[in-house]
Amino acid sequence: MAVISFLEEHRTWVLTGESCTYALRLDEDDVPTHVHWGPPLPEADVVELMESTLPWWDGFNDPNEGLGELAADGGTRYWTPALQVRFADGTRALEWRYADHDVTDGHLRLFFEDRHYPLRITLHYRLRGAVLERWTELGADTDVEVVRADSATWALPVFEDYRLSHVTGRWAAETQLHRSPVPHGETVFGSRRGITSHHANPWVMVDDGTATEGHGEVYGIALAWSGSWRLTTTRSSTGRLTVSGGFGQDGVVHRVGPGRPLTTPVAAGLYTDGGFGAASRAWHAYVLAHVLPHPDELRPVLYNSWEATGFDVTEAGQRALAERAAALGVELFVMDDGWFGARTGDHAGLGDWQVNRERFPDGLKPLVDAVHGLGMRFGIWVEPEMVNPDSDLHRAHPDWVLHHPHRRRSELRRQLVLNFARPDVAAWAHEWLDRLVGSQGIDFLKWDMNRPFSEAGWPGERDQDRLWVEHTRAVYALLDRLRADHPGLRIEACAGGGGRIDLGVLTRTDQVWTSDNTDALDRLRIQHGYGQVYPARAMSAWVTDNPNFVTARSVPLEFRFHVAMAGVLGLGGDIVHWPEDDLTLARELVALYKDIRPVVQHGALYRLRPPVDDGVTALQYVHGDRVVVFAYRQAAHFNAPERPLRLAGLDPAHRYLDPDSGVTHSGAVLLARGLPPGLPTGDFASRVVRLERVKI
Ligand code: GLA
């Protein structure tokens, strides 16, 4: 329940959501100033918190340093700027003047303007469950250069110490979780690649160094943006720590003016006192309730042809895979790269979205119909933002790609990036996508993006910098339009695996391709990092072949399944060549997945033991009366006796039935002592345990 009140006498707003209170005030100069973010507080108590960071007689500082709600550059504000503007006459310092406020349905808007120049600033605060969404809107009557426009600055309470949690990675090694002390000064996380990137993900969590999976205060900030971004932690010797974040690219200036407002993406903030586990569950609940377009749906078991065929796509080959997939219980068949133009490898054809008639003599329709006839939905791979120089599209429109005059056009994966900020390019993409989806009976798109920006110019355009934001916005608009016009269409976001996973893309897609690395052991770590913020309901995970295509590791089929079953299960191997034993096991495990799927996709995640090389990794989902436990042991050492797994989130007063063994367990015992995981002996042992609360 969201309550927003205005304490007029103190010029203070107090927002109380599901599990936290947030408060801000206007200082004597009208600067929006932070008051409180954390445990719920009565309004009367909030006013006791209105303190300065430093005494007024410290002549080298702003007494309110680190307390700016959107730390604007100007005056004596030396903190990391979250808003930097330059007016037409060269003046840079912003001076806030409060104009008004408005509260509608848990959404607070604070209206400001500059004291002299024609710039209007609106600060938005919207409570959504346990999360507070914040963003900034700028408008101007004459041109203003905006050098930096963060969505929000978040001030944390002063702690003894601070620790950061975040993820890093690279292609095929995304979302590796790190926790480390926050350095003094500024620490910047971000992407300069024009996409979210594999290398960092736009969220951080902060605690005082003592939080655990089950206990302690944790603050989280996540950005809903799929282009370049930046999150900066600033820690000062006063003990103050802020996190400021938004979209943007170094040196890129937004030009705000008549008819050209600037709205930043949403930055979402979360507070919990229940440790990292509760933080993740609160993020997942937020994504399910407020971000994903069809959260109540269960995602189907999919088959994807990429690892089986590479670019060697043929109608007969796809039909054979589809028949096998249907027999295994697959519900959505996705044909990957290689079906169009001269795309027989990564060297040519990207951009030429006509079906390859040598490979599909009668077009796509016979295959789509065959897949539908097998009772599956049909999905197809597209990469709309890209072009191979060796393509008819590029030969016709060499100026459609991001480029600078007199500069080379750097190719990555032998392709260039189309400038979606150009209305003609966006219109072209809409035309062929709309036609493809509408005329061929396509139920699902895997929307890929296989390289970052480079030489990001737009020759001839007066304001080239705007492409950094507008490319992303155009992709969003196209996704939104396709969804609106084709309500049955579902979309998977992909960027060479997990290069575009964020709250922005999840607002308009149904799932994400987590990583091109499908090695089950690596996936345990990737999924562990992914799940810190994003839910299993959107985490696409395939079972592929031995040896693994990225790591060359061989892992038993059951273990591979058990890892992928902790998300949205898919199959990605060459199933036409799987031996009979594997097909039998796969059929059984797909059926088991369908049974546990509501618990995995809609349940609450408890990480019982994080991924470890030596020992057991375990996680648990709880949904209503049902519980699913996944346990994995990579390597058995020294004949070690099995340790029970202490479960979480159960009702101690009830008993839980294991339908596979017929044994019932006391909830209190499972919580206090645990469940013996019953893992088979040897290396690569894994098990799925189902439990059901017994009605009394
Ligand atoms: C990217 C994707 C893969 C596959 C290939 C096709 O790498 O992540 O899953 O679709 O492109 O070229």
XYZ file of N, CA and C in Angstrom, residues 1-7 11-26 32-47 49-50 66-71 103 106 108 110 123-136 151-157 219-221 240-245 267-272:
261
model
N 0.846 -1.192 0.000
C 0.000 0.000 0.000
C 0.889 1.252 0.000
N 0.554 2.167 -0.856
C 1.419 3.353 -0.978
C 0.736 4.570 -0.366
N 1.450 5.260 0.493
C 0.926 6.504 1.067
C 1.961 7.594 0.809
N 1.498 8.694 0.254
C 2.403 9.814 0.012
C 1.829 11.029 0.714
N 2.569 11.616 1.631
C 2.035 12.810 2.295
C 3.012 13.973 2.194
N 2.430 15.145 2.282
C 3.210 16.387 2.175
C 3.123 17.096 3.521
N 4.253 17.278 4.177
C 4.288 18.012 5.441
C 4.623 19.459 5.087
N 8.066 21.494 4.392
C 8.303 21.354 2.944
C 8.914 19.972 2.645
N 8.253 18.963 3.183
C 8.778 17.596 3.138
C 7.714 16.638 2.600
N 8.155 15.712 1.761
C 7.270 14.650 1.265
C 7.718 13.330 1.873
N 6.745 12.556 2.306
C 7.050 11.258 2.910
C 6.296 10.196 2.114
N 7.043 9.243 1.572
C 6.445 8.171 0.762
C 6.636 6.864 1.503
N 5.549 6.201 1.819
C 5.683 4.920 2.500
C 5.062 3.836 1.639
N 5.893 2.878 1.293
C 5.442 1.768 0.449
C 5.353 0.501 1.273
N 5.422 -0.632 0.574
C 5.240 -1.930 1.216
C 6.188 -2.158 2.386
N 7.439 -1.780 2.219
C 8.407 -2.144 3.259
C 9.423 -1.051 3.538
N 9.144 0.163 3.101
C 10.125 1.208 3.386
C 9.473 2.585 3.379
N 10.182 3.517 3.970
C 9.783 4.919 3.885
C 10.893 5.681 3.171
N 10.469 6.606 2.339
C 11.403 7.473 1.621
C 10.942 8.903 1.875
N 11.849 9.804 2.198
C 11.440 11.188 2.454
C 12.449 12.161 1.866
N 11.934 13.275 1.383
C 12.780 14.338 0.858
C 12.145 15.673 1.208
N 12.951 16.723 1.168
C 12.426 18.046 1.523
C 13.048 19.078 0.582
N 12.523 20.285 0.679
C 13.154 21.410 -0.008
C 13.995 22.139 1.025
N 15.968 20.250 -3.853
C 15.378 19.002 -3.355
C 16.458 18.184 -2.639
N 16.187 17.894 -1.374
C 17.235 17.389 -0.485
C 16.765 16.108 0.193
N 17.659 15.147 0.247
C 17.306 13.839 0.787
C 17.119 13.877 2.304
N 16.145 13.104 2.786
C 15.898 13.022 4.233
C 16.030 11.585 4.732
N 15.366 10.661 4.105
C 15.376 9.285 4.633
C 15.058 8.280 3.537
N 15.775 7.145 3.592
C 15.425 5.979 2.778
C 15.744 4.758 3.620
N 14.752 3.985 3.943
C 15.022 2.804 4.755
C 13.776 2.293 5.438
N 13.934 1.799 6.669
C 12.800 1.176 7.352
C 11.618 2.123 7.462
N 10.414 1.598 7.518
C 9.242 2.460 7.639
C 9.353 3.345 8.881
N 9.015 4.617 8.720
C 9.074 5.590 9.825
C 7.778 6.386 9.826
N 7.243 6.659 11.019
C 6.075 7.551 11.062
C 6.479 8.949 10.595
N 5.514 9.633 9.982
C 5.803 10.989 9.460
C 6.409 11.891 10.523
N 5.858 11.818 11.752
C 6.311 12.716 12.810
C 7.799 12.504 13.092
N 8.267 11.269 12.932
C 9.675 10.985 13.214
C 10.589 11.427 12.085
N 10.041 11.463 10.886
C 10.861 11.809 9.728
C 11.473 13.193 9.896
N 10.712 14.112 10.483
C 11.216 15.489 10.570
C 12.443 15.597 11.484
N 14.946 13.869 11.169
C 16.114 13.434 10.392
C 16.706 14.536 9.518
N 16.151 15.746 9.631
C 16.576 16.778 8.681
C 17.877 17.432 9.126
N 26.119 15.479 -0.739
C 25.655 14.096 -0.839
C 24.180 13.929 -0.562
N 23.470 15.019 -0.330
C 22.050 14.903 -0.007
C 21.147 15.406 -1.130
N 21.724 15.779 -2.251
C 20.898 16.252 -3.366
C 20.068 15.109 -3.938
N 18.776 15.336 -4.117
C 17.918 14.302 -4.699
C 18.295 14.013 -6.145
N 18.751 15.047 -6.815
C 19.316 14.890 -8.152
C 20.478 15.878 -8.149
N 21.640 15.389 -7.726
C 22.766 16.266 -7.429
C 23.100 17.118 -8.661
N 0.232 14.657 -6.590
C 0.233 13.242 -6.193
C -0.962 12.563 -6.847
N -0.203 7.003 -6.074
C 1.122 6.559 -5.631
C 2.259 7.142 -6.446
N 4.279 10.644 -7.165
C 4.545 12.029 -6.773
C 5.373 12.704 -7.862
N 7.309 16.352 -8.598
C 7.754 17.646 -8.070
C 8.206 18.493 -9.250
N 10.744 15.961 -11.117
C 11.257 14.752 -10.467
C 10.073 13.828 -10.189
N 10.173 12.603 -10.646
C 9.081 11.622 -10.479
C 9.463 10.595 -9.416
N 8.467 10.259 -8.586
C 8.619 9.199 -7.573
C 7.362 8.358 -7.657
N 7.520 7.046 -7.908
C 6.326 6.200 -8.008
C 6.550 4.922 -7.202
N 5.677 4.699 -6.240
C 5.792 3.488 -5.412
C 5.127 2.333 -6.134
N 5.873 1.239 -6.255
C 5.313 0.038 -6.878
C 5.738 -1.164 -6.046
N 4.835 -1.607 -5.181
C 5.184 -2.691 -4.269
C 6.321 -2.245 -3.373
N 7.349 -3.078 -3.300
C 8.479 -2.760 -2.421
C 9.462 -1.803 -3.090
N 9.196 -1.439 -4.320
C 10.162 -0.658 -5.103
C 9.690 0.784 -5.257
N 10.640 1.692 -5.207
C 10.360 3.097 -5.536
C 10.998 3.381 -6.893
N 10.162 3.778 -7.842
C 10.687 4.139 -9.163
C 10.909 5.647 -9.201
N 12.043 6.037 -9.753
C 12.314 7.477 -9.878
C 12.837 7.787 -11.277
N 12.445 8.928 -11.785
C 13.013 9.393 -13.046
C 12.879 10.905 -13.145
N 13.485 11.458 -14.174
C 13.582 12.904 -14.314
C 13.122 13.307 -15.700
N 18.798 9.590 -13.836
C 17.400 9.376 -13.451
C 17.175 9.821 -12.023
N 18.159 9.575 -11.163
C 18.007 9.881 -9.742
C 19.348 9.742 -9.042
N 19.475 10.435 -7.917
C 20.580 10.171 -6.995
C 19.958 9.532 -5.758
N 20.576 8.477 -5.275
C 20.054 7.751 -4.102
C 21.068 7.889 -2.977
N 20.653 8.512 -1.871
C 21.544 8.655 -0.717
C 21.231 7.544 0.275
N 22.273 6.855 0.734
C 22.060 5.813 1.734
C 22.287 6.382 3.130
N 21.760 5.732 4.151
C 22.063 6.186 5.510
C 23.563 6.035 5.774
N 20.259 -2.381 0.208
C 19.696 -1.373 -0.685
C 20.066 -1.753 -2.121
N 19.115 -1.630 -3.025
C 19.411 -1.956 -4.418
C 18.913 -0.866 -5.349
N 19.674 -0.649 -6.412
C 19.259 0.322 -7.432
C 19.441 -0.338 -8.794
N 29.159 9.429 4.047
C 28.007 9.474 3.152
C 28.281 8.632 1.909
N 27.258 7.903 1.448
C 27.383 7.169 0.188
C 26.148 7.416 -0.659
N 26.363 7.726 -1.930
C 25.236 7.839 -2.857
C 25.464 6.930 -4.057
N 24.364 6.612 -4.704
C 24.427 5.930 -5.995
C 23.621 6.786 -6.958
N 24.270 7.228 -8.019
C 23.568 8.031 -9.005
C 23.629 7.292 -10.325
N 22.541 7.323 -11.072
C 22.582 6.543 -12.301
C 21.625 7.030 -13.348
N 14.825 4.656 -12.738
C 15.759 3.987 -11.824
C 14.909 3.459 -10.678
N 15.042 2.174 -10.398
C 14.216 1.548 -9.362
C 15.066 1.330 -8.126
N 14.522 1.683 -6.966
C 15.264 1.522 -5.711
C 14.512 0.594 -4.778
N 15.260 -0.240 -4.101
C 14.646 -1.246 -3.234
C 15.374 -1.269 -1.906
N 14.606 -1.343 -0.826
C 15.201 -1.520 0.499
C 14.587 -2.757 1.134
N 15.416 -3.557 1.773
C 14.891 -4.685 2.547
C 15.754 -4.871 3.785
